[in-house]
mmCIF file of C-alpha atoms in Angstrom:
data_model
loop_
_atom_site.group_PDB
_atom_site.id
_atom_site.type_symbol
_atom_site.label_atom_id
_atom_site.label_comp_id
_atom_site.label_asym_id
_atom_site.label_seq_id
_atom_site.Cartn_x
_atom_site.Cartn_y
_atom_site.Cartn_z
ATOM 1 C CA UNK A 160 102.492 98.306 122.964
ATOM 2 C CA UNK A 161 98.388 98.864 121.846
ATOM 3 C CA UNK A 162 97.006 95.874 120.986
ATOM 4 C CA UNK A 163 92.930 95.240 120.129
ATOM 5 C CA UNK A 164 91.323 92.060 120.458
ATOM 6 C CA UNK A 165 87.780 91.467 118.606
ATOM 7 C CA UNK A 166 85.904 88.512 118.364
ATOM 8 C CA UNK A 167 86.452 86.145 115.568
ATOM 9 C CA UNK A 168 84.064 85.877 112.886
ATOM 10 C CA UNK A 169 82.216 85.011 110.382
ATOM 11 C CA UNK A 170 79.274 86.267 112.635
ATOM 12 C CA UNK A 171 75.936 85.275 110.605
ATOM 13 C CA UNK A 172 72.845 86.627 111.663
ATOM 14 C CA UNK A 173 68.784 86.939 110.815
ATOM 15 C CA UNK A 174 66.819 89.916 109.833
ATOM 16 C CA UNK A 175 66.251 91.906 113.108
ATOM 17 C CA UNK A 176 68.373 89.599 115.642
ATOM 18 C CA UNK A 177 70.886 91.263 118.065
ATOM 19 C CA UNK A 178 73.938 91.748 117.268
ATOM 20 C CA UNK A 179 77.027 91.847 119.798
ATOM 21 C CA UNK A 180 80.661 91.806 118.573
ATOM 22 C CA UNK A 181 83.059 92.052 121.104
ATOM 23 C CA UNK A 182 86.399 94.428 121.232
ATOM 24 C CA UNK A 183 89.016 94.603 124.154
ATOM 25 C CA UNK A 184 92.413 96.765 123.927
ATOM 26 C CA UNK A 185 95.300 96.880 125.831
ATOM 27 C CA UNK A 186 96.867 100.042 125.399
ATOM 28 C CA UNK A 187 98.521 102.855 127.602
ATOM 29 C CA UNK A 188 97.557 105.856 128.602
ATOM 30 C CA UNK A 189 93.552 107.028 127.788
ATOM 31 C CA UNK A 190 93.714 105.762 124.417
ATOM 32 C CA UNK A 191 90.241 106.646 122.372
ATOM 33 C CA UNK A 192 88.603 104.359 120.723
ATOM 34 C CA UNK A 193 86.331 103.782 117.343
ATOM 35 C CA UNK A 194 84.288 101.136 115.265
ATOM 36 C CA UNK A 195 85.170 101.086 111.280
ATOM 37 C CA UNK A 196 82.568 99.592 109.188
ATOM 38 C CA UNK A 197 83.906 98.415 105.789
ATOM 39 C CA UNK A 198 81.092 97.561 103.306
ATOM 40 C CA UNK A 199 82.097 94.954 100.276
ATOM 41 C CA UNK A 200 84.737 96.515 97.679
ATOM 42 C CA UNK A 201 84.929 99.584 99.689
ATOM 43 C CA UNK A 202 87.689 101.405 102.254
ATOM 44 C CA UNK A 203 86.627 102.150 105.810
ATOM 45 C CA UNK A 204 84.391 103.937 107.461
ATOM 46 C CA UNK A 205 84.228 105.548 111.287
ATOM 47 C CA UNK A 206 81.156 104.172 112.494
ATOM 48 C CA UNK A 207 81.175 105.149 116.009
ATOM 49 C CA UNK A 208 83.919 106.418 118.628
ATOM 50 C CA UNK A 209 84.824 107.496 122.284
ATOM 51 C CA UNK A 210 87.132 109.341 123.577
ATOM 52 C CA UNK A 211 86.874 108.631 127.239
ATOM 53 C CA UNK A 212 85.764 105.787 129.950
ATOM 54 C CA UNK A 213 81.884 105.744 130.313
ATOM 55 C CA UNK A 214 81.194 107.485 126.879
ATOM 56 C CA UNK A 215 79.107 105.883 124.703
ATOM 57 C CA UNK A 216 79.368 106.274 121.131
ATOM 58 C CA UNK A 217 76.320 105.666 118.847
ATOM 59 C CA UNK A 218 75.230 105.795 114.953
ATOM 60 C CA UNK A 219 73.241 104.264 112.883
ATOM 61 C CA UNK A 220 71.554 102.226 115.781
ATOM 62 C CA UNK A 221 74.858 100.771 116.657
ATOM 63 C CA UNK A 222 76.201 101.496 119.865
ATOM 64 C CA UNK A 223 79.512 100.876 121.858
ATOM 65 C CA UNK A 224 80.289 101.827 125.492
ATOM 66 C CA UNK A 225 83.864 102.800 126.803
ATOM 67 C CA UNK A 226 84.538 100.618 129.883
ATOM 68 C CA UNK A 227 87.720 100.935 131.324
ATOM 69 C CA UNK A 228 87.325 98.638 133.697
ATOM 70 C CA UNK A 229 87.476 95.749 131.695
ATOM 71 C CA UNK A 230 89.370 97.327 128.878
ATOM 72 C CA UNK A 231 86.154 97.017 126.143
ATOM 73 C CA UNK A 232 84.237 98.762 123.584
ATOM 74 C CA UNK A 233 81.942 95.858 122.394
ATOM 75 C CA UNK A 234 79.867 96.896 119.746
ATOM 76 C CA UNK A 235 75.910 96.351 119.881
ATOM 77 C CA UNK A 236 72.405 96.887 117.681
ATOM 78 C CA UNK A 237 69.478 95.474 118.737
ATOM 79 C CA UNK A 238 67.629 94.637 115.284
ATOM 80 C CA UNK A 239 70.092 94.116 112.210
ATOM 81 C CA UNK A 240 69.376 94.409 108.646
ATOM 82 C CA UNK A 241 70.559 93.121 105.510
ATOM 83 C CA UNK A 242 72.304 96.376 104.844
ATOM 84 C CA UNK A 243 74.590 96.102 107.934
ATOM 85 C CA UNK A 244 76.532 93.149 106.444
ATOM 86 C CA UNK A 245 80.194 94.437 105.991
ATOM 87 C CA UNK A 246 83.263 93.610 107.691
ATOM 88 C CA UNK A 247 83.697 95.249 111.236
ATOM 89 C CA UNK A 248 86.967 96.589 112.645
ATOM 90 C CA UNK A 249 87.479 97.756 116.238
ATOM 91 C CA UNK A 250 90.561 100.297 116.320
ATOM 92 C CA UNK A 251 92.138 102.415 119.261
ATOM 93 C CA UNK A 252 94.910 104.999 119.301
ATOM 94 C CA UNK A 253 96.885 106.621 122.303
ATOM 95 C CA UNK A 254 97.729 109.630 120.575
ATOM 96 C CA UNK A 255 101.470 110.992 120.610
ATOM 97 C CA UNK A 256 102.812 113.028 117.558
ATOM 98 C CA UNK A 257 100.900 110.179 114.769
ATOM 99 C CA UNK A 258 97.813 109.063 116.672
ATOM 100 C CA UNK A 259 98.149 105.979 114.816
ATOM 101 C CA UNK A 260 95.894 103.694 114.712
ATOM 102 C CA UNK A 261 95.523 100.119 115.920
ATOM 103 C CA UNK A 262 93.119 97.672 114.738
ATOM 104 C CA UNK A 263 91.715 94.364 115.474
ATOM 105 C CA UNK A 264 91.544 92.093 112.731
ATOM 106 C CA UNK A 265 88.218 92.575 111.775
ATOM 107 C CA UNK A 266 84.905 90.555 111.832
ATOM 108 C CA UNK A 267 82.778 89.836 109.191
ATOM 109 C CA UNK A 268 79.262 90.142 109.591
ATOM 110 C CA UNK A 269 76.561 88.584 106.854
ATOM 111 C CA UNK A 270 72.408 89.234 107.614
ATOM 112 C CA UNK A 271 70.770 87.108 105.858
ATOM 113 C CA UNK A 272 66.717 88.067 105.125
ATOM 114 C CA UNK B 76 84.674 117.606 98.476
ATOM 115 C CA UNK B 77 85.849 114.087 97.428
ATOM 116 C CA UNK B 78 87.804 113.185 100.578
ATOM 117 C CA UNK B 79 90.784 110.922 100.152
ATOM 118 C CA UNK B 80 90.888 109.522 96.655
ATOM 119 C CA UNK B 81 93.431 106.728 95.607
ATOM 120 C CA UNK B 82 94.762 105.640 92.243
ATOM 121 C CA UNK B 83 94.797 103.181 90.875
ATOM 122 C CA UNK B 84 91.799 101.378 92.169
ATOM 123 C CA UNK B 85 93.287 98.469 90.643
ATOM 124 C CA UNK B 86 96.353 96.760 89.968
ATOM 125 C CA UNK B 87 98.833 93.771 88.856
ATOM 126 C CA UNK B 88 102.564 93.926 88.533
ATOM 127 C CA UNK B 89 105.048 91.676 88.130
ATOM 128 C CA UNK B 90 107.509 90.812 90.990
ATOM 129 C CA UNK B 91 110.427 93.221 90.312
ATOM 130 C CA UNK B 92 108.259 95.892 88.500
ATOM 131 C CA UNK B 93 107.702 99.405 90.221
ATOM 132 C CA UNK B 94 104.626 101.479 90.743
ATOM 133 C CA UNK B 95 103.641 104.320 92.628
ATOM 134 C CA UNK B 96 100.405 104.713 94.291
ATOM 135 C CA UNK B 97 98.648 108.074 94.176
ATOM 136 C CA UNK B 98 96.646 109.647 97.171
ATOM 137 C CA UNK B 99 95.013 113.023 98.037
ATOM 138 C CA UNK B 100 92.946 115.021 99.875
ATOM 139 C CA UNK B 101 90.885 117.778 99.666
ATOM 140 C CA UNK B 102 89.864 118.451 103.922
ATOM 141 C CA UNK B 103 92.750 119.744 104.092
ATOM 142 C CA UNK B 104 94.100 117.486 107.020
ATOM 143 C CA UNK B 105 97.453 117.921 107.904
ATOM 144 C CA UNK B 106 97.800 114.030 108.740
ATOM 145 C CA UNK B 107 98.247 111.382 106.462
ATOM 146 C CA UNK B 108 99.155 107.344 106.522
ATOM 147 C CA UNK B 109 99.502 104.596 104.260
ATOM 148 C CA UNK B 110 98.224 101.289 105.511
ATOM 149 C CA UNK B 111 98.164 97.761 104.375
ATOM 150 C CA UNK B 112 95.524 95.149 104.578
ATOM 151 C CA UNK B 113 95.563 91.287 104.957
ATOM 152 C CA UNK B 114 93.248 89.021 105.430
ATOM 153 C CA UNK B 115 92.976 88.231 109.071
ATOM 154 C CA UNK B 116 95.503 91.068 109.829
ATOM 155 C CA UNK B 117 93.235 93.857 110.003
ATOM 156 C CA UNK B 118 95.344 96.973 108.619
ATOM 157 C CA UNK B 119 98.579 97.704 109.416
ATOM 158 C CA UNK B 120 100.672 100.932 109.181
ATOM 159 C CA UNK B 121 103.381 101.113 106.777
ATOM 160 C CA UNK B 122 104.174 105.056 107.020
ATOM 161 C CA UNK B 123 102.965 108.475 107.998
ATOM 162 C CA UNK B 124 103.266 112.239 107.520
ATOM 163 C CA UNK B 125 102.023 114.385 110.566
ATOM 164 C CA UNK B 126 102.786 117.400 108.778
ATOM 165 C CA UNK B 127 103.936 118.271 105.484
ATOM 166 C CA UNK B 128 107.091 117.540 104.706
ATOM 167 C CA UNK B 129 107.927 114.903 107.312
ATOM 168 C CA UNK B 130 107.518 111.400 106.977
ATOM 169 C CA UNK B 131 107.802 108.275 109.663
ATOM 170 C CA UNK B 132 108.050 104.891 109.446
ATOM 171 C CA UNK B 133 105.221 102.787 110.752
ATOM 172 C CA UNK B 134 104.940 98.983 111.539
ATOM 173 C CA UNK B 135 105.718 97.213 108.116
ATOM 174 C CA UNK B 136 107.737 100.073 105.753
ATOM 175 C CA UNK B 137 110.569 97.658 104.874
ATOM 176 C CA UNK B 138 109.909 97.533 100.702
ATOM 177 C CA UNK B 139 108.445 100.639 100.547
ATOM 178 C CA UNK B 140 108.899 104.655 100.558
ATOM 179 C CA UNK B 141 106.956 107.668 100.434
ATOM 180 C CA UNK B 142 106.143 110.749 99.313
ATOM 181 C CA UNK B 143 104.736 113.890 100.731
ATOM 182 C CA UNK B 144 104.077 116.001 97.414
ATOM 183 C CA UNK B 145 102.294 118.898 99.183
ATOM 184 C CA UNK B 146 99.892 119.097 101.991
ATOM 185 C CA UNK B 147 97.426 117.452 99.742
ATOM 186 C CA UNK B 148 99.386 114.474 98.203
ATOM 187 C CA UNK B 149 100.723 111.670 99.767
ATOM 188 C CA UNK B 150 102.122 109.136 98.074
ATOM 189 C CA UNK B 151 103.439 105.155 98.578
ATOM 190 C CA UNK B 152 105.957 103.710 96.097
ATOM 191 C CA UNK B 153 106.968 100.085 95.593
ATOM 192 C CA UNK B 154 110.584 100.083 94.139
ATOM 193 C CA UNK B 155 110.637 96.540 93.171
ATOM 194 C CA UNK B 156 107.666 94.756 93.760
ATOM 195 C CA UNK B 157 107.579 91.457 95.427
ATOM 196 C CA UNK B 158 104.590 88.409 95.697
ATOM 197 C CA UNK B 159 104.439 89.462 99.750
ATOM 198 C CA UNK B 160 103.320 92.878 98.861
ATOM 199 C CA UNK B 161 100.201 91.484 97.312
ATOM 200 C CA UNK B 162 97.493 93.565 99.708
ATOM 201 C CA UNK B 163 94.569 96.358 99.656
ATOM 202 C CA UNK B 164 96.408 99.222 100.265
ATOM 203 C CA UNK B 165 94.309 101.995 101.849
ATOM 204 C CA UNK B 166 94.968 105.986 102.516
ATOM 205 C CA UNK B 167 93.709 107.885 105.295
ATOM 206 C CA UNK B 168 93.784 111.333 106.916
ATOM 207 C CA UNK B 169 93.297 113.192 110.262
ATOM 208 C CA UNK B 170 93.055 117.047 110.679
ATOM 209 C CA UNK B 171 95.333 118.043 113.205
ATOM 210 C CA UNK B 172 94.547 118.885 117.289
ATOM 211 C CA UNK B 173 92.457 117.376 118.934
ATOM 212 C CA UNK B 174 90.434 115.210 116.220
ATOM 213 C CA UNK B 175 91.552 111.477 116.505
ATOM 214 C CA UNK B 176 89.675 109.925 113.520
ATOM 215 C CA UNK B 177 91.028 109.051 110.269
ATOM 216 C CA UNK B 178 88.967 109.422 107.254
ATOM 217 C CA UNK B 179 90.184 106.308 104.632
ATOM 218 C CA UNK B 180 90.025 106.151 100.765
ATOM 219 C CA UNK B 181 88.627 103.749 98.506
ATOM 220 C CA UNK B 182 92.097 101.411 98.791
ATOM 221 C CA UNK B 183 93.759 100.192 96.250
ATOM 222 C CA UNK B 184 94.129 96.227 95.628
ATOM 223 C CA UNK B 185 97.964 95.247 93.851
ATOM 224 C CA UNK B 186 98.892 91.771 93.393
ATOM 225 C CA UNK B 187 102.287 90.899 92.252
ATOM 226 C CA UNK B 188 103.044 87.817 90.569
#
């Protein structure tokens, strides 16, 4: 079955430092893939996605790159700010008749100022 | 154009009590899913409706059943409430085709005591 793999938090930062969060998947078939961002007391949001290998998704200065190769979608910004603290959650889904989705278990990311 | 709205936002029951939580949407999306959230679980499927008027289970459904009203309303019932369904339960949608992502709602957080 799908399965997503994302690094374990809590992931504390400073103002403007690079962030990196990793995400791998095992899935079958050319599953697509997508960042959630959930901000405190809030449901989820689609951040980012890509729907094949090589595509890079992007928003908000956050970026993610499909590689198949090594089965990854590790999400990247290069200068965080106190506003991107929320809880991050790497999903895929293969499709099929209920394209549901699978997700990683989330990491938590705090920027302090 | 509210998206997916849940109801309640909040709320406690007492194990053996019922409830019935509320969704809609106004994209209309022919896709809708119920899924749970734990902490360090990430969010887990408990059922879908790819279309209206069918319904699947997903990954956790024992406890609960569902409801799709109309192609708006789907909706997630807890017959007898028990401490292990203590969660943030969150409702999401997908437009049919091609379109993979899900679009969430607010979630709803029930503890049972």
């Amino acid at each position: 079955g799908n399965s997503v793999t994302q690094m374990e938090g809590p992931v504390t930062l400073s103002e403007e430092a690079f962030l990196t969060i990793n995400c791998t998947y095992t899935a079958t078939g050319y599953p697509s893939l997508f960042w959630y961002v959930q901000y405190p007391g809030e449901g989820l949001q689609l951040l980012l996605k890509a729907t094949k290998a090589d595509d890079k998704g992007s928003n908000k200065g956050f970026e993610a790159t499909y590689r198949k190769e090594t089965t990854s979608f590790h999400l990247e910004k290069g200068s965080v700010q106190v506003s991107d603290s929320a809880v991050y959650f790497c999903a895929l889904t293969s499709g099929g008749s209920n394209y549901k989705l699978t997700f990683g278990k989330g990491t938590l990311l705090t920027v302090n100022p | 154009n509210a998206g997916v709205t849940q109801t309640p936002k909040f709320q406690v029951l007492k194990t053996g009590q019922s409830m019935t939580l509320q969704c809609a949407q106004d994209m209309n999306h022919n896709s809708m899913y119920w899924y749970r959230q734990d902490p360090g679980m990430g969010l887990r499927l408990i059922y879908y409706s790819a279309s209206e008027g069918t319904t699947d289970k997903g990954e956790v459904p024992n406890g609960y059943n569902v409801s799709r009203l109309n192609k708006r309303e789907f909706s997630l019932r807890l017959e007898s409430a028990a401490p292990s369904q203590t969660s943030v339960y969150f409702c999401a949608s997908r437009i049919a085709g091609g379109r993979k992502e899900q679009f969430f709602g607010p979630g709803t957080r029930l503890t049972v005591l």
